[in-house]
Amino acid sequence: MGSTTAASIREAIAGENVSAWLRSVRDPAERAHQLAKLSSTELRALGTLLDRHGGTDLFESIDDELAARLLEAMPARDAADLVDVLDLDHAAHVLRDIKPGPREQLLSGLPQARAEALRGLLRWPEDSVAAHMVPEALTVRPDMSVGGAVAALRDDAATLRSDSRTGAYVYVTDEDNRLLGVVAFRDLVLSDPQDTVSALTNRDVLSVSPLTDAEVAAQALMDHNLVAVPVVDDGNRLLGMLTENTAADITSEEVTEDAERQGGSEPLEVPYLRASPWLLWRKRIGWLLLLFVAEAYTGTVLRHFEEEMEAVVALAFFIPLLIGTGGNTGTQITTTLVRAMATGQVRLRDVPAVLLKEMSTGMMIALTMALAALIRAWMLGVGPEITLTVCLTVAAIVLWSSFVASILPPVLKKCRVDPAVVSAPMIATIVDGTGLIIYFMIAHATLSQLQGL
Amino acid sequence: MGSTTAASIREAIAGENVSAWLRSVRDPAERAHQLAKLSSTELRALGTLLDRHGGTDLFESIDDELAARLLEAMPARDAADLVDVLDLDHAAHVLRDIKPGPREQLLSGLPQARAEALRGLLRWPEDSVAAHMVPEALTVRPDMSVGGAVAALRDDAATLRSDSRTGAYVYVTDEDNRLLGVVAFRDLVLSDPQDTVSALTNRDVLSVSPLTDAEVAAQALMDHNLVAVPVVDDGNRLLGMLTENTAADITSEEVTEDAERQGGSEPLEVPYLRASPWLLWRKRIGWLLLLFVAEAYTGTVLRHFEEEMEAVVALAFFIPLLIGTGGNTGTQITTTLVRAMATGQVRLRDVPAVLLKEMSTGMMIALTMALAALIRAWMLGVGPEITLTVCLTVAAIVLWSSFVASILPPVLKKCRVDPAVVSAPMIATIVDGTGLIIYFMIAHATLSQLQGL
């Protein structure tokens, strides 16, 4: 998959021969990859070279944001022609990434009915499943014969523009467009033409309302192993459907955003290779500064225990090791837990079970790490008292970190904050300051030199 | 989606009324969730209560590992009956999770042809796309009329057991089963029965060989927005197909494994709620100990600079803040980069571009963080020399961490190690020890008190 001697889009733009590039580079990943590296000047040049035909081909394999940039750069007439031939849902998505002014201009260049259909889709909130649905579906009536349904579908199909992605199901509706069930095209092909549609209809259909969160609907589609989920209004009337391909895209984007949050930065919202250093800086610096301020607390803690450190400078040797181990233990838990919550495996009511599981595991890890700390302190030759302090501290920090890491994601979820913001840096920062307090408190209790302080 | 007053599987097992539970709890996520919390004793009890009918219903919504445990607990006759009615690919997956002895026993209870088909599937390596394919596909010949093809498919369908998931495409093959192209069921329904199949055939078909890595094939299916990808042998003969649902499952499992690696532990391989503390300990302790040993290096560094710390104890105040900031900067980069590499957005040949981008961003972040450090040092009142040391160090550590974090994932990938192992804890550990060396080197150069040491 992917060739090492792929034709270059840069050369194609320079040579004004984009269609040859489109013919020779068929792999969508390779296309997206080459396009991601173009400068905005090159993108504009590419836009001016695209016609409706090349645009349709290209738009199949690129993300909506890039498609929007290209549309903006294309001659107005070609852009309108291209939007006119795209699938409705695809067109709506690309248009969402264009500023209202130019978007309205583009819409006004379209046939009236097409523009209205697009405006209808654009009115749904961006996160809703309705904003992601294919607003067209083939329907049949339950009392039709299979042969009659096939004939009716043939007539309907001529007037619809839905592409092959909408192809697996036909919805069964009554005369008011209320959803009754679903029939697979496959069953229409494989059944006796004399059967009624009703006999083939699966009436146990999962449907969603238009304002359902798109991620929730996508997850439900995947959980139920479906190819599409119908979107119905309050009166159970069919508005459109969410297809499996769209659901997979929604889920993949969400996974990328979660990964970025887990790494302690804001989601980039554009493909990494197209993100400028300036954008990366903006997405990262907020969390870095916040964590810096939180972490600065460690300096206050250490200054508070300045006398202790002056009395026993060996205590300082173990600071990075102890707080590092606490951060690592917590990070292991939060990453596993956040993912389990994102896939719906762990819910809020499981918090007691999670806590029990993690504290039991934490106990075993605390013992193991205390043993490791014993060996390390012995190797550094710091004497029995400091060795004891270090062993006790590592066990206490592991348990404390396990507790914080198990409780924080569900607490945030309860407060309607995405638990994915509990990043490795955040856990490390929380455990660093508090871990140091634990360290010096234990040191006070165990070290004879510190008894007077 | 999901109800708060769902019937309990525990009560259903106790009351020996599992079929009532299956009827009342239809949501696969809710089912999986309840089942994940059962003890192994309860799972065995559930197995003995399952018949072929309930098993088929239940197996649609649970993971293969759990299905395997249930099969083992079921009476031999019922287990064989159940395996007989499952889809072939599904059955093969569940059987993979059963030990060879009991598996062979189960297979010998099946009809000869069924057992042979399953053994054939089980022979493919677990990571190959062939191990995940549906080994049945409906095929037609190019010279058939659409009407003739539909009639032929009706006859074939009676002998095949492939379920609705295999339903979107029909493959077009020659008399030696060589793949010529693909026709959508939809097109068969919507075309004139007098047309030839040849006219509807899409010949530009992406196919994969059976030993292709399953994740690569799944990614290709998603990239190309396909519903299925045919698997063909060296002679282009059709062996089966990878369906979109299976591809989505493969990708989701890989995402979970990557998340777990990124958190610094080994993938659990079972759903989180079913993982025992003992299993969690085993998956986590290896990395924790390895990182502990690596982090212990910080103690050696600090002991080496013991005199410096005794001379200027204020240097110790900034240790957690400086190394923490280094770890955070690196973690932001690796999580973004590892995800971009996993989705194919960033490839090995992009390393120079990545490095340029990250070092430019790192420069901007270094300046910002140095300013923040200036304010913090001024607040702690540590004097101009230490302030200068801290500001220079934070800038140097940010740049160093950016470099390590940008270069490590691609280097590992080049060495054929999954870059997802570059976890937040690993980056933090690498930066901690090296960051301290940078810190004390800069202190030596800037602090007059340390000139003599």
mmCIF file of N, CA and C in Angstrom, chain A residues 28-30 33 37 150 154 167 186 189-191 224-225 244-245 252 255-256 263-264 271-273 275 277 281 284 292 295-296 299-300 302-303 306 310 313 316-317 325 328 332 335 339 345 347 349-350 357-358 361 364 368 376 380 424-425, chain B residues 28-30 33 37 150 154 167 186 189-191 224-225 244-245 252 255-256 263-264 271-273 275 277 281 284 292 296 299-300 302-303 306 310 313 316 320 325 328 332 335 339 345 347 349-350 357-358 361 364 368 376 380 424-425:
data_model
loop_
_atom_site.group_PDB
_atom_site.id
_atom_site.type_symbol
_atom_site.label_atom_id
_atom_site.label_comp_id
_atom_site.label_asym_id
_atom_site.label_seq_id
_atom_site.Cartn_x
_atom_site.Cartn_y
_atom_site.Cartn_z
ATOM 1 N N PRO A 28 -5.631 7.043 -1.242
ATOM 2 C CA PRO A 28 -6.091 8.248 -0.529
ATOM 3 C C PRO A 28 -5.085 8.714 0.526
ATOM 4 N N ALA A 29 -4.425 7.757 1.199
ATOM 5 C CA ALA A 29 -3.468 8.142 2.240
ATOM 6 C C ALA A 29 -2.290 8.886 1.625
ATOM 7 N N GLU A 30 -1.811 8.397 0.483
ATOM 8 C CA GLU A 30 -0.694 9.048 -0.206
ATOM 9 C C GLU A 30 -1.105 10.445 -0.688
ATOM 10 N N HIS A 33 -1.410 12.766 2.238
ATOM 11 C CA HIS A 33 -0.086 13.007 2.751
ATOM 12 C C HIS A 33 0.652 14.067 1.943
ATOM 13 N N LYS A 37 1.395 18.668 2.845
ATOM 14 C CA LYS A 37 2.652 19.403 2.899
ATOM 15 C C LYS A 37 2.677 20.651 2.023
ATOM 16 N N VAL A 150 -38.821 -3.346 -5.868
ATOM 17 C CA VAL A 150 -37.636 -3.198 -6.709
ATOM 18 C C VAL A 150 -37.949 -2.235 -7.859
ATOM 19 N N ARG A 154 -36.244 1.479 -8.449
ATOM 20 C CA ARG A 154 -35.577 1.850 -9.698
ATOM 21 C C ARG A 154 -36.012 3.239 -10.139
ATOM 22 N N GLY A 167 -25.874 2.491 0.338
ATOM 23 C CA GLY A 167 -26.418 1.402 -0.441
ATOM 24 C C GLY A 167 -26.892 0.143 0.217
ATOM 25 N N ARG A 186 -29.802 -6.686 -0.134
ATOM 26 C CA ARG A 186 -29.468 -8.085 -0.308
ATOM 27 C C ARG A 186 -30.713 -8.973 -0.251
ATOM 28 N N VAL A 189 -32.842 -8.673 -3.290
ATOM 29 C CA VAL A 189 -32.297 -9.423 -4.417
ATOM 30 C C VAL A 189 -32.586 -10.910 -4.244
ATOM 31 N N LEU A 190 -32.400 -11.393 -3.018
ATOM 32 C CA LEU A 190 -32.378 -12.842 -2.815
ATOM 33 C C LEU A 190 -33.749 -13.444 -2.507
ATOM 34 N N SER A 191 -34.787 -12.571 -2.374
ATOM 35 C CA SER A 191 -36.107 -13.120 -2.043
ATOM 36 C C SER A 191 -36.943 -13.341 -3.296
ATOM 37 N N HIS A 224 -23.686 -2.074 17.752
ATOM 38 C CA HIS A 224 -24.712 -2.960 17.214
ATOM 39 C C HIS A 224 -24.302 -3.590 15.886
ATOM 40 N N ASN A 225 -23.071 -3.345 15.444
ATOM 41 C CA ASN A 225 -22.611 -3.914 14.171
ATOM 42 C C ASN A 225 -23.536 -3.586 13.011
ATOM 43 N N GLU A 244 -22.082 3.915 8.193
ATOM 44 C CA GLU A 244 -20.964 3.346 8.943
ATOM 45 C C GLU A 244 -19.652 4.068 8.641
ATOM 46 N N ASN A 245 -19.468 4.477 7.381
ATOM 47 C CA ASN A 245 -18.229 5.187 7.053
ATOM 48 C C ASN A 245 -18.114 6.506 7.810
ATOM 49 N N SER A 252 -12.811 8.023 14.706
ATOM 50 C CA SER A 252 -11.374 8.194 14.528
ATOM 51 C C SER A 252 -10.939 9.605 14.918
ATOM 52 N N VAL A 255 -10.891 9.817 18.645
ATOM 53 C CA VAL A 255 -9.725 9.142 19.210
ATOM 54 C C VAL A 255 -8.496 10.044 19.127
ATOM 55 N N THR A 256 -8.340 10.720 17.978
ATOM 56 C CA THR A 256 -7.201 11.629 17.826
ATOM 57 C C THR A 256 -7.286 12.768 18.838
ATOM 58 N N GLY A 263 -2.171 13.795 25.996
ATOM 59 C CA GLY A 263 -0.774 14.217 25.966
ATOM 60 C C GLY A 263 -0.600 15.609 26.553
ATOM 61 N N GLY A 264 -1.685 16.175 27.057
ATOM 62 C CA GLY A 264 -1.576 17.474 27.718
ATOM 63 C C GLY A 264 -1.579 18.640 26.753
ATOM 64 N N PRO A 271 -4.839 18.105 10.332
ATOM 65 C CA PRO A 271 -3.821 17.059 10.295
ATOM 66 C C PRO A 271 -2.462 17.602 10.742
ATOM 67 N N TYR A 272 -1.728 16.783 11.482
ATOM 68 C CA TYR A 272 -0.475 17.221 12.096
ATOM 69 C C TYR A 272 0.469 17.904 11.111
ATOM 70 N N LEU A 273 0.643 17.310 9.936
ATOM 71 C CA LEU A 273 1.626 17.880 9.008
ATOM 72 C C LEU A 273 1.201 19.246 8.494
ATOM 73 N N ALA A 275 -0.260 21.470 10.480
ATOM 74 C CA ALA A 275 -0.253 22.405 11.615
ATOM 75 C C ALA A 275 1.042 23.211 11.601
ATOM 76 N N PRO A 277 3.989 25.749 13.232
ATOM 77 C CA PRO A 277 4.548 25.890 14.583
ATOM 78 C C PRO A 277 3.723 26.861 15.431
ATOM 79 N N TRP A 281 2.105 25.901 18.901
ATOM 80 C CA TRP A 281 2.403 26.687 20.102
ATOM 81 C C TRP A 281 1.117 27.055 20.826
ATOM 82 N N ARG A 284 -0.556 24.176 22.619
ATOM 83 C CA ARG A 284 0.211 23.544 23.688
ATOM 84 C C ARG A 284 0.505 24.456 24.870
ATOM 85 N N PHE A 292 2.779 24.509 34.648
ATOM 86 C CA PHE A 292 3.952 25.162 35.224
ATOM 87 C C PHE A 292 3.572 25.858 36.524
ATOM 88 N N GLU A 295 2.877 23.233 39.060
ATOM 89 C CA GLU A 295 4.118 22.557 39.441
ATOM 90 C C GLU A 295 4.995 23.491 40.291
ATOM 91 N N ALA A 296 4.838 24.806 40.085
ATOM 92 C CA ALA A 296 5.640 25.775 40.836
ATOM 93 C C ALA A 296 5.426 25.589 42.338
ATOM 94 N N GLY A 299 8.144 24.086 44.350
ATOM 95 C CA GLY A 299 9.204 24.973 44.851
ATOM 96 C C GLY A 299 8.851 25.500 46.237
ATOM 97 N N THR A 300 7.571 25.855 46.410
ATOM 98 C CA THR A 300 7.110 26.336 47.711
ATOM 99 C C THR A 300 7.268 25.240 48.768
ATOM 100 N N LEU A 302 9.349 22.713 48.704
ATOM 101 C CA LEU A 302 10.767 22.457 48.973
ATOM 102 C C LEU A 302 11.384 23.575 49.815
ATOM 103 N N ARG A 303 10.975 24.822 49.555
ATOM 104 C CA ARG A 303 11.535 25.907 50.354
ATOM 105 C C ARG A 303 11.069 25.775 51.799
ATOM 106 N N GLU A 306 13.358 23.546 53.520
ATOM 107 C CA GLU A 306 14.747 23.879 53.227
ATOM 108 C C GLU A 306 15.695 23.392 54.326
ATOM 109 N N GLU A 310 18.845 20.893 54.055
ATOM 110 C CA GLU A 310 20.206 21.279 54.441
ATOM 111 C C GLU A 310 20.779 20.314 55.451
ATOM 112 N N VAL A 313 21.131 16.337 53.091
ATOM 113 C CA VAL A 313 21.088 16.642 51.653
ATOM 114 C C VAL A 313 20.779 15.392 50.826
ATOM 115 N N ALA A 316 17.463 14.931 49.008
ATOM 116 C CA ALA A 316 17.234 15.514 47.676
ATOM 117 C C ALA A 316 17.515 14.520 46.547
ATOM 118 N N PHE A 317 18.455 13.578 46.812
ATOM 119 C CA PHE A 317 18.813 12.605 45.757
ATOM 120 C C PHE A 317 17.586 11.861 45.225
ATOM 121 N N THR A 325 8.084 8.068 40.013
ATOM 122 C CA THR A 325 7.380 6.794 40.168
ATOM 123 C C THR A 325 5.895 7.035 40.437
ATOM 124 N N ASN A 328 4.309 7.980 37.117
ATOM 125 C CA ASN A 328 4.187 6.819 36.231
ATOM 126 C C ASN A 328 3.017 5.927 36.630
ATOM 127 N N GLN A 332 -0.324 5.253 34.188
ATOM 128 C CA GLN A 332 -0.781 3.928 33.752
ATOM 129 C C GLN A 332 -2.276 3.778 33.995
ATOM 130 N N THR A 335 -4.618 6.461 31.728
ATOM 131 C CA THR A 335 -4.757 6.171 30.300
ATOM 132 C C THR A 335 -5.681 4.983 30.078
ATOM 133 N N ARG A 339 -9.606 5.516 28.428
ATOM 134 C CA ARG A 339 -9.985 4.774 27.215
ATOM 135 C C ARG A 339 -11.189 3.879 27.499
ATOM 136 N N GLN A 345 -16.947 1.056 28.279
ATOM 137 C CA GLN A 345 -16.748 -0.139 29.110
ATOM 138 C C GLN A 345 -16.910 0.181 30.585
ATOM 139 N N ARG A 347 -18.511 2.839 33.372
ATOM 140 C CA ARG A 347 -19.479 3.921 33.562
ATOM 141 C C ARG A 347 -19.380 4.451 34.983
ATOM 142 N N ARG A 349 -21.307 4.376 37.472
ATOM 143 C CA ARG A 349 -21.681 3.483 38.575
ATOM 144 C C ARG A 349 -20.608 2.433 38.874
ATOM 145 N N ASP A 350 -19.582 2.348 38.030
ATOM 146 C CA ASP A 350 -18.506 1.377 38.286
ATOM 147 C C ASP A 350 -17.406 1.937 39.176
ATOM 148 N N LYS A 357 -10.462 -2.240 42.619
ATOM 149 C CA LYS A 357 -9.493 -2.905 41.743
ATOM 150 C C LYS A 357 -8.154 -2.179 41.773
ATOM 151 N N GLU A 358 -8.210 -0.842 41.653
ATOM 152 C CA GLU A 358 -6.966 -0.083 41.544
ATOM 153 C C GLU A 358 -6.227 -0.007 42.885
ATOM 154 N N THR A 361 -4.535 -3.391 43.261
ATOM 155 C CA THR A 361 -3.358 -3.414 42.398
ATOM 156 C C THR A 361 -2.272 -2.500 42.970
ATOM 157 N N MET A 364 -0.175 -4.045 45.668
ATOM 158 C CA MET A 364 0.843 -4.961 45.156
ATOM 159 C C MET A 364 1.998 -4.185 44.515
ATOM 160 N N THR A 368 6.080 -3.960 45.637
ATOM 161 C CA THR A 368 7.153 -4.236 44.688
ATOM 162 C C THR A 368 8.105 -3.045 44.576
ATOM 163 N N ARG A 376 17.813 0.201 45.727
ATOM 164 C CA ARG A 376 18.443 1.418 45.222
ATOM 165 C C ARG A 376 19.096 2.224 46.353
ATOM 166 N N LEU A 380 23.057 3.255 46.939
ATOM 167 C CA LEU A 380 23.559 4.619 47.111
ATOM 168 C C LEU A 380 24.247 4.772 48.473
ATOM 169 N N ALA A 424 -1.303 12.652 31.220
ATOM 170 C CA ALA A 424 -0.126 12.217 31.970
ATOM 171 C C ALA A 424 0.547 13.410 32.661
ATOM 172 N N PRO A 425 0.758 14.543 31.959
ATOM 173 C CA PRO A 425 1.359 15.690 32.644
ATOM 174 C C PRO A 425 0.520 16.172 33.832
ATOM 175 N N PRO B 28 -26.080 -3.848 23.343
ATOM 176 C CA PRO B 28 -24.845 -4.654 23.441
ATOM 177 C C PRO B 28 -23.867 -4.092 24.478
ATOM 178 N N ALA B 29 -23.805 -2.752 24.596
ATOM 179 C CA ALA B 29 -22.860 -2.161 25.549
ATOM 180 C C ALA B 29 -23.266 -2.518 26.979
ATOM 181 N N GLU B 30 -24.586 -2.443 27.249
ATOM 182 C CA GLU B 30 -25.088 -2.779 28.576
ATOM 183 C C GLU B 30 -24.831 -4.265 28.882
ATOM 184 N N HIS B 33 -21.181 -4.853 29.490
ATOM 185 C CA HIS B 33 -20.843 -4.226 30.750
ATOM 186 C C HIS B 33 -21.222 -5.102 31.940
ATOM 187 N N LYS B 37 -18.520 -7.937 34.655
ATOM 188 C CA LYS B 37 -18.367 -7.923 36.095
ATOM 189 C C LYS B 37 -18.601 -9.290 36.746
ATOM 190 N N VAL B 150 -29.279 -12.243 -10.573
ATOM 191 C CA VAL B 150 -30.154 -12.242 -9.395
ATOM 192 C C VAL B 150 -30.705 -13.648 -9.160
ATOM 193 N N ARG B 154 -29.905 -16.072 -5.919
ATOM 194 C CA ARG B 154 -30.952 -16.642 -5.071
ATOM 195 C C ARG B 154 -30.668 -18.109 -4.795
ATOM 196 N N GLY B 167 -23.362 -8.327 3.204
ATOM 197 C CA GLY B 167 -24.429 -8.089 2.256
ATOM 198 C C GLY B 167 -24.299 -7.001 1.221
ATOM 199 N N ARG B 186 -27.110 -3.100 -4.436
ATOM 200 C CA ARG B 186 -27.928 -1.962 -4.771
ATOM 201 C C ARG B 186 -28.066 -1.782 -6.283
ATOM 202 N N VAL B 189 -30.267 -4.329 -7.857
ATOM 203 C CA VAL B 189 -31.684 -4.027 -7.664
ATOM 204 C C VAL B 189 -32.127 -2.925 -8.604
ATOM 205 N N LEU B 190 -31.283 -1.906 -8.732
ATOM 206 C CA LEU B 190 -31.728 -0.679 -9.393
ATOM 207 C C LEU B 190 -31.492 -0.678 -10.902
ATOM 208 N N SER B 191 -30.834 -1.731 -11.436
ATOM 209 C CA SER B 191 -30.565 -1.733 -12.876
ATOM 210 C C SER B 191 -31.625 -2.511 -13.644
ATOM 211 N N HIS B 224 -10.257 4.150 2.012
ATOM 212 C CA HIS B 224 -10.942 4.145 0.727
ATOM 213 C C HIS B 224 -12.459 4.203 0.868
ATOM 214 N N ASN B 225 -12.955 4.339 2.113
ATOM 215 C CA ASN B 225 -14.402 4.394 2.339
ATOM 216 C C ASN B 225 -15.134 3.199 1.744
ATOM 217 N N GLU B 244 -16.392 -4.187 6.773
ATOM 218 C CA GLU B 244 -16.155 -2.919 7.451
ATOM 219 C C GLU B 244 -16.302 -3.055 8.971
ATOM 220 N N ASN B 245 -17.284 -3.851 9.402
ATOM 221 C CA ASN B 245 -17.467 -4.021 10.842
ATOM 222 C C ASN B 245 -16.244 -4.651 11.493
ATOM 223 N N SER B 252 -10.320 -0.395 16.485
ATOM 224 C CA SER B 252 -10.640 0.008 17.856
ATOM 225 C C SER B 252 -9.752 -0.722 18.868
ATOM 226 N N VAL B 255 -6.373 0.846 18.791
ATOM 227 C CA VAL B 255 -6.370 2.135 19.476
ATOM 228 C C VAL B 255 -6.248 1.925 20.987
ATOM 229 N N THR B 256 -6.998 0.959 21.512
ATOM 230 C CA THR B 256 -6.930 0.675 22.949
ATOM 231 C C THR B 256 -5.529 0.218 23.337
ATOM 232 N N GLY B 263 0.372 4.952 27.950
ATOM 233 C CA GLY B 263 0.308 5.227 29.376
ATOM 234 C C GLY B 263 1.400 4.502 30.137
ATOM 235 N N GLY B 264 2.295 3.833 29.408
ATOM 236 C CA GLY B 264 3.414 3.178 30.066
ATOM 237 C C GLY B 264 3.066 1.833 30.657
ATOM 238 N N PRO B 271 -11.145 -6.774 28.468
ATOM 239 C CA PRO B 271 -11.793 -5.530 28.885
ATOM 240 C C PRO B 271 -11.382 -5.166 30.313
ATOM 241 N N TYR B 272 -11.216 -3.866 30.547
ATOM 242 C CA TYR B 272 -10.693 -3.377 31.821
ATOM 243 C C TYR B 272 -11.428 -3.951 33.026
ATOM 244 N N LEU B 273 -12.760 -3.945 32.980
ATOM 245 C CA LEU B 273 -13.498 -4.399 34.170
ATOM 246 C C LEU B 273 -13.273 -5.884 34.443
ATOM 247 N N ALA B 275 -10.310 -7.306 34.060
ATOM 248 C CA ALA B 275 -8.900 -7.505 34.436
ATOM 249 C C ALA B 275 -8.771 -7.578 35.964
ATOM 250 N N PRO B 277 -6.734 -7.527 39.645
ATOM 251 C CA PRO B 277 -5.577 -6.770 40.139
ATOM 252 C C PRO B 277 -4.261 -7.478 39.817
ATOM 253 N N TRP B 281 -1.336 -5.839 37.744
ATOM 254 C CA TRP B 281 0.013 -5.760 38.300
ATOM 255 C C TRP B 281 1.029 -6.262 37.280
ATOM 256 N N ARG B 284 1.646 -3.924 34.359
ATOM 257 C CA ARG B 284 2.202 -2.612 34.677
ATOM 258 C C ARG B 284 3.593 -2.643 35.296
ATOM 259 N N PHE B 292 11.875 2.837 36.791
ATOM 260 C CA PHE B 292 12.475 3.109 38.101
ATOM 261 C C PHE B 292 13.997 3.011 38.014
ATOM 262 N N ALA B 296 16.439 6.029 38.455
ATOM 263 C CA ALA B 296 17.390 5.981 39.572
ATOM 264 C C ALA B 296 18.673 6.726 39.219
ATOM 265 N N GLY B 299 19.334 10.005 40.819
ATOM 266 C CA GLY B 299 19.988 10.011 42.136
ATOM 267 C C GLY B 299 21.501 10.096 41.988
ATOM 268 N N THR B 300 22.016 9.344 41.001
ATOM 269 C CA THR B 300 23.460 9.383 40.745
ATOM 270 C C THR B 300 23.889 10.777 40.319
ATOM 271 N N LEU B 302 22.366 13.601 40.996
ATOM 272 C CA LEU B 302 22.250 14.542 42.110
ATOM 273 C C LEU B 302 23.383 14.341 43.126
ATOM 274 N N ARG B 303 23.766 13.064 43.362
ATOM 275 C CA ARG B 303 24.855 12.852 44.308
ATOM 276 C C ARG B 303 26.156 13.422 43.762
ATOM 277 N N GLU B 306 26.300 16.920 44.646
ATOM 278 C CA GLU B 306 25.949 17.140 46.048
ATOM 279 C C GLU B 306 26.545 18.451 46.595
ATOM 280 N N GLU B 310 24.690 21.634 48.238
ATOM 281 C CA GLU B 310 24.949 22.098 49.596
ATOM 282 C C GLU B 310 25.320 23.581 49.585
ATOM 283 N N VAL B 313 21.450 25.667 48.183
ATOM 284 C CA VAL B 313 20.318 24.759 48.370
ATOM 285 C C VAL B 313 19.102 25.217 47.563
ATOM 286 N N ALA B 316 17.845 23.268 44.527
ATOM 287 C CA ALA B 316 16.965 22.099 44.665
ATOM 288 C C ALA B 316 15.491 22.468 44.503
ATOM 289 N N PRO B 320 11.936 19.771 40.598
ATOM 290 C CA PRO B 320 10.708 19.189 40.035
ATOM 291 C C PRO B 320 10.102 20.054 38.928
ATOM 292 N N THR B 325 8.539 20.312 33.531
ATOM 293 C CA THR B 325 8.245 21.058 32.308
ATOM 294 C C THR B 325 8.853 20.345 31.091
ATOM 295 N N ASN B 328 6.591 17.406 30.321
ATOM 296 C CA ASN B 328 5.320 17.839 29.725
ATOM 297 C C ASN B 328 5.485 18.211 28.254
ATOM 298 N N GLN B 332 3.609 16.144 25.126
ATOM 299 C CA GLN B 332 2.720 16.757 24.130
ATOM 300 C C GLN B 332 3.130 16.342 22.720
ATOM 301 N N THR B 335 2.677 12.208 22.032
ATOM 302 C CA THR B 335 1.313 11.706 21.854
ATOM 303 C C THR B 335 0.754 12.126 20.502
ATOM 304 N N ARG B 339 0.187 9.253 17.369
ATOM 305 C CA ARG B 339 -1.139 9.100 16.771
ATOM 306 C C ARG B 339 -1.074 9.412 15.271
ATOM 307 N N GLN B 345 -0.637 9.436 8.825
ATOM 308 C CA GLN B 345 -0.445 10.830 8.399
ATOM 309 C C GLN B 345 1.025 11.190 8.317
ATOM 310 N N ARG B 347 4.896 9.725 7.969
ATOM 311 C CA ARG B 347 5.693 8.556 7.592
ATOM 312 C C ARG B 347 7.157 8.829 7.843
ATOM 313 N N ARG B 349 9.650 9.192 5.951
ATOM 314 C CA ARG B 349 10.305 10.231 5.131
ATOM 315 C C ARG B 349 9.932 11.650 5.581
ATOM 316 N N ASP B 350 8.977 11.790 6.517
ATOM 317 C CA ASP B 350 8.611 13.123 7.000
ATOM 318 C C ASP B 350 9.459 13.582 8.175
ATOM 319 N N LYS B 357 9.537 21.412 12.199
ATOM 320 C CA LYS B 357 8.321 21.953 12.788
ATOM 321 C C LYS B 357 8.426 21.980 14.310
ATOM 322 N N GLU B 358 8.903 20.864 14.888
ATOM 323 C CA GLU B 358 8.930 20.772 16.344
ATOM 324 C C GLU B 358 10.022 21.648 16.961
ATOM 325 N N THR B 361 8.594 25.176 16.870
ATOM 326 C CA THR B 361 7.624 25.313 17.958
ATOM 327 C C THR B 361 8.347 25.337 19.299
ATOM 328 N N MET B 364 9.716 28.689 20.281
ATOM 329 C CA MET B 364 8.692 29.599 20.788
ATOM 330 C C MET B 364 8.269 29.212 22.206
ATOM 331 N N THR B 368 8.651 31.323 25.848
ATOM 332 C CA THR B 368 7.508 31.568 26.728
ATOM 333 C C THR B 368 7.764 31.023 28.127
ATOM 334 N N ARG B 376 8.500 33.258 38.171
ATOM 335 C CA ARG B 376 8.466 32.350 39.309
ATOM 336 C C ARG B 376 9.711 32.543 40.204
ATOM 337 N N LEU B 380 10.001 33.734 44.131
ATOM 338 C CA LEU B 380 10.656 32.991 45.210
ATOM 339 C C LEU B 380 11.803 33.794 45.821
ATOM 340 N N ALA B 424 4.358 8.631 27.894
ATOM 341 C CA ALA B 424 4.636 9.825 28.681
ATOM 342 C C ALA B 424 5.661 9.515 29.780
ATOM 343 N N PRO B 425 5.485 8.408 30.540
ATOM 344 C CA PRO B 425 6.494 8.105 31.552
ATOM 345 C C PRO B 425 7.901 7.906 30.978
#
